[in-house]
């Protein structure tokens, strides 16, 4: 039972354009949602998070949007850069147990 | 800070052999997590510890898998006997629960396990 889903395994975007990565979840009890970025042969690194009481959080070129009614969140990267090419994982957690549930990941490729 | 340290980086073993993966969390972090990455299931949580005590091992796939955390600076994940379907990248992560889940975990670089 996949509580966090990333239905697009890959995405290709031209440099300078917007990248939009999507994530759906099933558990309405999640308190936090996070995005991680992973380069080959490295561990995932924390990128940005959002609390369930907010609908938007912005950090530089990265913005995460949360739509609780639709149980959907998205990560926007503007403008996209070649260095953004990586696998992006969506994750969610409840305050109660502090464990992160991850999605399957979306491979983003930013081409010149 | 050296971050979360995992060893070995790569492990190739024959089916039926015992495999031990090791992890040194960040000093001062009180939670430690073991994840497995596969194409089909992404990052799966296997087990996590808080203050060296196993809290949730519901993700451990079978009795062949076991994990220990004898002290705050060391944890092991053991597979005995190993099978080809165990081939995956295994990640260890740690966190300071006091800073709040919104800040996420710090992951190690992973151990790529291949069972032939």
PDB file of C-alpha atoms in Angstrom:
ATOM      1  CA  UNK A   1       0.000   0.000   0.000  1.00  0.00           C
ATOM      2  CA  UNK A   2       1.810   3.075  -1.290  1.00  0.00           C
ATOM      3  CA  UNK A   3       0.798   6.016   0.903  1.00  0.00           C
ATOM      4  CA  UNK A   4       2.928   8.467  -1.090  1.00  0.00           C
ATOM      5  CA  UNK A   5       2.846   8.252  -4.871  1.00  0.00           C
ATOM      6  CA  UNK A   6       4.833   9.853  -7.626  1.00  0.00           C
ATOM      7  CA  UNK A   7       3.162   8.782 -10.837  1.00  0.00           C
ATOM      8  CA  UNK A   8       5.682  10.285 -13.235  1.00  0.00           C
ATOM      9  CA  UNK A   9       8.919   8.297 -13.257  1.00  0.00           C
ATOM     10  CA  UNK A  10      10.686  10.871 -15.396  1.00  0.00           C
ATOM     11  CA  UNK A  11      10.477  14.466 -16.613  1.00  0.00           C
ATOM     12  CA  UNK A  12      12.536  16.323 -19.189  1.00  0.00           C
ATOM     13  CA  UNK A  13      12.675  20.133 -19.185  1.00  0.00           C
ATOM     14  CA  UNK A  14      14.641  22.721 -21.088  1.00  0.00           C
ATOM     15  CA  UNK A  15      17.053  24.922 -19.162  1.00  0.00           C
ATOM     16  CA  UNK A  16      15.419  28.161 -18.011  1.00  0.00           C
ATOM     17  CA  UNK A  17      11.916  26.726 -18.058  1.00  0.00           C
ATOM     18  CA  UNK A  18       9.788  25.655 -15.112  1.00  0.00           C
ATOM     19  CA  UNK A  19       9.960  22.097 -13.778  1.00  0.00           C
ATOM     20  CA  UNK A  20       6.868  20.814 -11.982  1.00  0.00           C
ATOM     21  CA  UNK A  21       7.112  17.583 -10.032  1.00  0.00           C
ATOM     22  CA  UNK A  22       3.958  16.071  -8.593  1.00  0.00           C
ATOM     23  CA  UNK A  23       3.140  13.906  -5.602  1.00  0.00           C
ATOM     24  CA  UNK A  24      -0.095  12.409  -4.271  1.00  0.00           C
ATOM     25  CA  UNK A  25      -0.768  10.947  -0.859  1.00  0.00           C
ATOM     26  CA  UNK A  26      -3.520   8.942   0.760  1.00  0.00           C
ATOM     27  CA  UNK A  27      -3.090   9.550   4.495  1.00  0.00           C
ATOM     28  CA  UNK A  28      -4.886  12.723   5.616  1.00  0.00           C
ATOM     29  CA  UNK A  29      -3.039  12.545   8.967  1.00  0.00           C
ATOM     30  CA  UNK A  30       0.328  13.572   7.522  1.00  0.00           C
ATOM     31  CA  UNK A  31       1.697  16.693   9.228  1.00  0.00           C
ATOM     32  CA  UNK A  32       4.734  17.451   7.100  1.00  0.00           C
ATOM     33  CA  UNK A  33       5.696  16.975   3.491  1.00  0.00           C
ATOM     34  CA  UNK A  34       9.264  17.090   2.261  1.00  0.00           C
ATOM     35  CA  UNK A  35      11.178  16.939  -0.988  1.00  0.00           C
ATOM     36  CA  UNK A  36      14.556  15.280  -1.297  1.00  0.00           C
ATOM     37  CA  UNK A  37      16.983  15.410  -4.179  1.00  0.00           C
ATOM     38  CA  UNK A  38      19.293  12.530  -5.084  1.00  0.00           C
ATOM     39  CA  UNK A  39      22.308  12.464  -7.357  1.00  0.00           C
ATOM     40  CA  UNK A  40      23.781   9.152  -8.579  1.00  0.00           C
ATOM     41  CA  UNK A  41      25.986   7.343  -6.047  1.00  0.00           C
ATOM     42  CA  UNK A  42      24.968   9.759  -3.294  1.00  0.00           C
ATOM     43  CA  UNK A  43      22.369   9.695  -0.547  1.00  0.00           C
ATOM     44  CA  UNK A  44      19.213  11.803  -0.797  1.00  0.00           C
ATOM     45  CA  UNK A  45      19.572  15.370   0.477  1.00  0.00           C
ATOM     46  CA  UNK A  46      16.830  17.476   2.003  1.00  0.00           C
ATOM     47  CA  UNK A  47      15.544  20.191  -0.295  1.00  0.00           C
ATOM     48  CA  UNK A  48      12.420  21.850   1.066  1.00  0.00           C
ATOM     49  CA  UNK A  49       9.451  21.054   3.327  1.00  0.00           C
ATOM     50  CA  UNK A  50       5.975  22.289   4.078  1.00  0.00           C
ATOM     51  CA  UNK A  51       3.724  21.938   7.096  1.00  0.00           C
ATOM     52  CA  UNK A  52       0.187  20.699   6.570  1.00  0.00           C
ATOM     53  CA  UNK A  53      -1.147  24.000   7.916  1.00  0.00           C
ATOM     54  CA  UNK A  54       0.362  25.909   4.998  1.00  0.00           C
ATOM     55  CA  UNK A  55      -0.332  25.820   1.289  1.00  0.00           C
ATOM     56  CA  UNK A  56       2.925  27.228  -0.025  1.00  0.00           C
ATOM     57  CA  UNK A  57       6.572  27.422   0.945  1.00  0.00           C
ATOM     58  CA  UNK A  58       9.267  29.089  -1.098  1.00  0.00           C
ATOM     59  CA  UNK A  59      13.040  28.873  -0.958  1.00  0.00           C
ATOM     60  CA  UNK A  60      14.873  30.588  -3.780  1.00  0.00           C
ATOM     61  CA  UNK A  61      14.107  28.813  -7.054  1.00  0.00           C
ATOM     62  CA  UNK A  62      12.129  26.098  -5.268  1.00  0.00           C
ATOM     63  CA  UNK A  63       8.481  26.367  -4.248  1.00  0.00           C
ATOM     64  CA  UNK A  64       6.308  23.630  -2.816  1.00  0.00           C
ATOM     65  CA  UNK A  65       2.527  23.846  -3.069  1.00  0.00           C
ATOM     66  CA  UNK A  66       0.147  21.788  -0.956  1.00  0.00           C
ATOM     67  CA  UNK A  67      -3.495  21.101  -1.828  1.00  0.00           C
ATOM     68  CA  UNK A  68      -4.907  19.232   1.146  1.00  0.00           C
ATOM     69  CA  UNK A  69      -8.372  18.740  -0.285  1.00  0.00           C
ATOM     70  CA  UNK A  70      -6.863  16.971  -3.285  1.00  0.00           C
ATOM     71  CA  UNK A  71      -4.140  15.273  -1.203  1.00  0.00           C
ATOM     72  CA  UNK A  72      -1.633  16.605  -3.693  1.00  0.00           C
ATOM     73  CA  UNK A  73       1.608  18.500  -3.528  1.00  0.00           C
ATOM     74  CA  UNK A  74       3.957  19.783  -6.173  1.00  0.00           C
ATOM     75  CA  UNK A  75       7.500  21.120  -6.391  1.00  0.00           C
ATOM     76  CA  UNK A  76       8.175  23.976  -8.792  1.00  0.00           C
ATOM     77  CA  UNK A  77      11.702  24.800  -9.895  1.00  0.00           C
ATOM     78  CA  UNK A  78      12.085  28.132 -11.669  1.00  0.00           C
ATOM     79  CA  UNK A  79      14.251  28.613 -13.621  1.00  0.00           C
ATOM     80  CA  UNK A  80      15.477  25.060 -14.137  1.00  0.00           C
ATOM     81  CA  UNK A  81      19.231  24.544 -14.419  1.00  0.00           C
ATOM     82  CA  UNK A  82      21.269  21.573 -15.677  1.00  0.00           C
ATOM     83  CA  UNK A  83      22.534  21.037 -12.120  1.00  0.00           C
ATOM     84  CA  UNK A  84      18.951  20.316 -11.068  1.00  0.00           C
ATOM     85  CA  UNK A  85      19.086  17.049 -13.008  1.00  0.00           C
ATOM     86  CA  UNK A  86      18.569  14.395 -10.335  1.00  0.00           C
ATOM     87  CA  UNK A  87      15.951  12.091  -8.856  1.00  0.00           C
ATOM     88  CA  UNK A  88      13.433  13.897  -6.661  1.00  0.00           C
ATOM     89  CA  UNK A  89      11.638  12.086  -3.866  1.00  0.00           C
ATOM     90  CA  UNK A  90       8.493  13.268  -2.168  1.00  0.00           C
ATOM     91  CA  UNK A  91       8.098  12.246   1.494  1.00  0.00           C
ATOM     92  CA  UNK A  92       5.530  12.650   4.257  1.00  0.00           C
ATOM     93  CA  UNK A  93       5.392  12.222   7.995  1.00  0.00           C
ATOM     94  CA  UNK A  94       3.210  12.553  11.050  1.00  0.00           C
ATOM     95  CA  UNK A  95       4.459  14.272  14.187  1.00  0.00           C
ATOM     96  CA  UNK A  96       3.420  11.219  16.159  1.00  0.00           C
ATOM     97  CA  UNK A  97       6.146   8.880  14.961  1.00  0.00           C
ATOM     98  CA  UNK A  98       8.757  10.946  13.124  1.00  0.00           C
ATOM     99  CA  UNK A  99       9.241   8.449  10.296  1.00  0.00           C
ATOM    100  CA  UNK A 100       9.336   9.554   6.677  1.00  0.00           C
ATOM    101  CA  UNK A 101       7.318   7.704   4.050  1.00  0.00           C
ATOM    102  CA  UNK A 102       8.824   8.190   0.606  1.00  0.00           C
ATOM    103  CA  UNK A 103       7.437   7.996  -2.902  1.00  0.00           C
ATOM    104  CA  UNK A 104       9.099   6.148  -5.775  1.00  0.00           C
ATOM    105  CA  UNK A 105      10.871   9.214  -7.148  1.00  0.00           C
ATOM    106  CA  UNK A 106      10.845  11.248 -10.370  1.00  0.00           C
ATOM    107  CA  UNK A 107      13.961  11.547 -12.490  1.00  0.00           C
ATOM    108  CA  UNK A 108      14.332  15.137 -13.729  1.00  0.00           C
ATOM    109  CA  UNK A 109      16.553  15.906 -16.672  1.00  0.00           C
ATOM    110  CA  UNK A 110      17.252  19.532 -17.535  1.00  0.00           C
ATOM    111  CA  UNK A 111      18.755  19.924 -20.997  1.00  0.00           C
ATOM    112  CA  UNK A 112      20.429  23.012 -22.495  1.00  0.00           C
TER     113      UNK A 112
ATOM    114  CA  UNK B   1      30.936  16.927  10.832  1.00  0.00           C
ATOM    115  CA  UNK B   2      31.600  13.881   8.633  1.00  0.00           C
ATOM    116  CA  UNK B   3      27.914  13.184   8.155  1.00  0.00           C
ATOM    117  CA  UNK B   4      26.340   9.733   8.228  1.00  0.00           C
ATOM    118  CA  UNK B   5      28.964   7.133   7.372  1.00  0.00           C
ATOM    119  CA  UNK B   6      28.048   3.810   5.797  1.00  0.00           C
ATOM    120  CA  UNK B   7      30.261   0.851   4.998  1.00  0.00           C
ATOM    121  CA  UNK B   8      30.946  -0.859   2.759  1.00  0.00           C
ATOM    122  CA  UNK B   9      30.033   1.272  -0.282  1.00  0.00           C
ATOM    123  CA  UNK B  10      29.660  -1.809  -2.436  1.00  0.00           C
ATOM    124  CA  UNK B  11      29.101  -5.434  -1.498  1.00  0.00           C
ATOM    125  CA  UNK B  12      28.924  -8.386  -3.828  1.00  0.00           C
ATOM    126  CA  UNK B  13      28.092 -11.714  -2.251  1.00  0.00           C
ATOM    127  CA  UNK B  14      26.858 -15.134  -3.197  1.00  0.00           C
ATOM    128  CA  UNK B  15      23.359 -16.292  -2.454  1.00  0.00           C
ATOM    129  CA  UNK B  16      23.122 -17.872   0.986  1.00  0.00           C
ATOM    130  CA  UNK B  17      25.934 -15.847   2.508  1.00  0.00           C
ATOM    131  CA  UNK B  18      25.545 -13.515   5.468  1.00  0.00           C
ATOM    132  CA  UNK B  19      25.818  -9.793   4.759  1.00  0.00           C
ATOM    133  CA  UNK B  20      26.370  -7.061   7.345  1.00  0.00           C
ATOM    134  CA  UNK B  21      25.914  -3.402   6.550  1.00  0.00           C
ATOM    135  CA  UNK B  22      27.225  -0.750   8.928  1.00  0.00           C
ATOM    136  CA  UNK B  23      26.247   2.781   9.828  1.00  0.00           C
ATOM    137  CA  UNK B  24      27.665   5.540  11.989  1.00  0.00           C
ATOM    138  CA  UNK B  25      25.084   8.301  12.547  1.00  0.00           C
ATOM    139  CA  UNK B  26      25.821  11.965  13.110  1.00  0.00           C
ATOM    140  CA  UNK B  27      26.974  12.589  16.652  1.00  0.00           C
ATOM    141  CA  UNK B  28      24.124  13.898  18.788  1.00  0.00           C
ATOM    142  CA  UNK B  29      21.361  12.578  16.542  1.00  0.00           C
ATOM    143  CA  UNK B  30      18.950  10.406  18.504  1.00  0.00           C
ATOM    144  CA  UNK B  31      17.047   8.723  15.669  1.00  0.00           C
ATOM    145  CA  UNK B  32      18.437   6.302  13.096  1.00  0.00           C
ATOM    146  CA  UNK B  33      16.677   4.869  10.065  1.00  0.00           C
ATOM    147  CA  UNK B  34      17.453   2.093   7.582  1.00  0.00           C
ATOM    148  CA  UNK B  35      15.962   2.407   4.086  1.00  0.00           C
ATOM    149  CA  UNK B  36      16.173   0.264   0.973  1.00  0.00           C
ATOM    150  CA  UNK B  37      15.940   1.757  -2.518  1.00  0.00           C
ATOM    151  CA  UNK B  38      14.539  -0.234  -5.423  1.00  0.00           C
ATOM    152  CA  UNK B  39      13.133   0.850  -8.764  1.00  0.00           C
ATOM    153  CA  UNK B  40       9.719  -0.591  -8.030  1.00  0.00           C
ATOM    154  CA  UNK B  41       9.174   0.684  -4.502  1.00  0.00           C
ATOM    155  CA  UNK B  42      11.452   3.716  -4.228  1.00  0.00           C
ATOM    156  CA  UNK B  43      12.757   4.306  -0.720  1.00  0.00           C
ATOM    157  CA  UNK B  44      11.280   1.811   1.711  1.00  0.00           C
ATOM    158  CA  UNK B  45      11.681   2.247   5.454  1.00  0.00           C
ATOM    159  CA  UNK B  46      12.934  -1.009   6.958  1.00  0.00           C
ATOM    160  CA  UNK B  47      13.387  -0.102  10.610  1.00  0.00           C
ATOM    161  CA  UNK B  48      14.047   2.872  12.815  1.00  0.00           C
ATOM    162  CA  UNK B  49      15.581   3.422  16.232  1.00  0.00           C
ATOM    163  CA  UNK B  50      15.112   6.181  18.754  1.00  0.00           C
ATOM    164  CA  UNK B  51      17.704   6.505  21.518  1.00  0.00           C
ATOM    165  CA  UNK B  52      19.104   3.109  20.407  1.00  0.00           C
ATOM    166  CA  UNK B  53      15.752   1.361  20.889  1.00  0.00           C
ATOM    167  CA  UNK B  54      13.951  -0.166  17.870  1.00  0.00           C
ATOM    168  CA  UNK B  55      10.646   1.666  17.495  1.00  0.00           C
ATOM    169  CA  UNK B  56       9.182   0.300  14.271  1.00  0.00           C
ATOM    170  CA  UNK B  57      10.461  -2.724  12.361  1.00  0.00           C
ATOM    171  CA  UNK B  58       7.296  -3.325  10.353  1.00  0.00           C
ATOM    172  CA  UNK B  59       9.184  -2.672   7.126  1.00  0.00           C
ATOM    173  CA  UNK B  60      11.673  -5.486   7.633  1.00  0.00           C
ATOM    174  CA  UNK B  61      10.745  -7.837   4.797  1.00  0.00           C
ATOM    175  CA  UNK B  62      11.511 -11.186   6.401  1.00  0.00           C
ATOM    176  CA  UNK B  63      13.115 -12.867   9.358  1.00  0.00           C
ATOM    177  CA  UNK B  64      16.287 -13.039   7.307  1.00  0.00           C
ATOM    178  CA  UNK B  65      16.713  -9.333   8.061  1.00  0.00           C
ATOM    179  CA  UNK B  66      17.805  -8.075  11.463  1.00  0.00           C
ATOM    180  CA  UNK B  67      19.105  -4.753  12.769  1.00  0.00           C
ATOM    181  CA  UNK B  68      20.867  -3.695  15.926  1.00  0.00           C
ATOM    182  CA  UNK B  69      21.986  -0.466  17.517  1.00  0.00           C
ATOM    183  CA  UNK B  70      24.269  -1.378  20.426  1.00  0.00           C
ATOM    184  CA  UNK B  71      25.164   2.265  21.127  1.00  0.00           C
ATOM    185  CA  UNK B  72      24.432   5.791  19.910  1.00  0.00           C
ATOM    186  CA  UNK B  73      27.252   5.776  17.366  1.00  0.00           C
ATOM    187  CA  UNK B  74      26.797   2.473  15.552  1.00  0.00           C
ATOM    188  CA  UNK B  75      24.142   0.355  13.879  1.00  0.00           C
ATOM    189  CA  UNK B  76      24.156  -2.782  11.733  1.00  0.00           C
ATOM    190  CA  UNK B  77      21.721  -4.307   9.269  1.00  0.00           C
ATOM    191  CA  UNK B  78      22.258  -8.015   8.725  1.00  0.00           C
ATOM    192  CA  UNK B  79      20.821 -10.303   6.063  1.00  0.00           C
ATOM    193  CA  UNK B  80      21.204 -14.024   6.654  1.00  0.00           C
ATOM    194  CA  UNK B  81      20.929 -15.873   4.339  1.00  0.00           C
ATOM    195  CA  UNK B  82      21.056 -13.394   1.471  1.00  0.00           C
ATOM    196  CA  UNK B  83      19.041 -13.883  -1.729  1.00  0.00           C
ATOM    197  CA  UNK B  84      19.298 -12.282  -5.197  1.00  0.00           C
ATOM    198  CA  UNK B  85      16.084 -10.308  -4.587  1.00  0.00           C
ATOM    199  CA  UNK B  86      17.831  -8.503  -1.731  1.00  0.00           C
ATOM    200  CA  UNK B  87      19.989  -6.706  -4.281  1.00  0.00           C
ATOM    201  CA  UNK B  88      19.363  -2.978  -3.792  1.00  0.00           C
ATOM    202  CA  UNK B  89      20.917   0.160  -2.362  1.00  0.00           C
ATOM    203  CA  UNK B  90      20.602   0.356   1.399  1.00  0.00           C
ATOM    204  CA  UNK B  91      20.644   3.749   3.057  1.00  0.00           C
ATOM    205  CA  UNK B  92      21.108   4.738   6.649  1.00  0.00           C
ATOM    206  CA  UNK B  93      19.849   8.117   7.883  1.00  0.00           C
ATOM    207  CA  UNK B  94      19.879   9.939  11.184  1.00  0.00           C
ATOM    208  CA  UNK B  95      18.021  12.873  12.662  1.00  0.00           C
ATOM    209  CA  UNK B  96      17.827  15.019  15.738  1.00  0.00           C
ATOM    210  CA  UNK B  97      14.240  14.506  16.706  1.00  0.00           C
ATOM    211  CA  UNK B  98      14.339  17.645  18.790  1.00  0.00           C
ATOM    212  CA  UNK B  99      14.654  19.876  15.717  1.00  0.00           C
ATOM    213  CA  UNK B 100      11.375  18.661  14.314  1.00  0.00           C
ATOM    214  CA  UNK B 101      10.456  16.460  11.374  1.00  0.00           C
ATOM    215  CA  UNK B 102      10.174  19.439   9.048  1.00  0.00           C
ATOM    216  CA  UNK B 103      13.951  19.576   8.787  1.00  0.00           C
ATOM    217  CA  UNK B 104      14.221  16.020   7.528  1.00  0.00           C
ATOM    218  CA  UNK B 105      16.945  13.466   7.900  1.00  0.00           C
ATOM    219  CA  UNK B 106      20.585  13.298   6.870  1.00  0.00           C
ATOM    220  CA  UNK B 107      21.348  10.284   4.709  1.00  0.00           C
ATOM    221  CA  UNK B 108      24.547   8.372   4.207  1.00  0.00           C
ATOM    222  CA  UNK B 109      25.891   7.593   0.734  1.00  0.00           C
ATOM    223  CA  UNK B 110      24.414   4.109   0.784  1.00  0.00           C
ATOM    224  CA  UNK B 111      25.642   0.544   0.334  1.00  0.00           C
ATOM    225  CA  UNK B 112      25.004  -1.063  -3.041  1.00  0.00           C
ATOM    226  CA  UNK B 113      24.376  -4.743  -2.395  1.00  0.00           C
ATOM    227  CA  UNK B 114      24.503  -7.305  -5.165  1.00  0.00           C
ATOM    228  CA  UNK B 115      23.637 -10.905  -4.382  1.00  0.00           C
ATOM    229  CA  UNK B 116      24.568 -13.343  -7.162  1.00  0.00           C
TER     230      UNK B 116
END
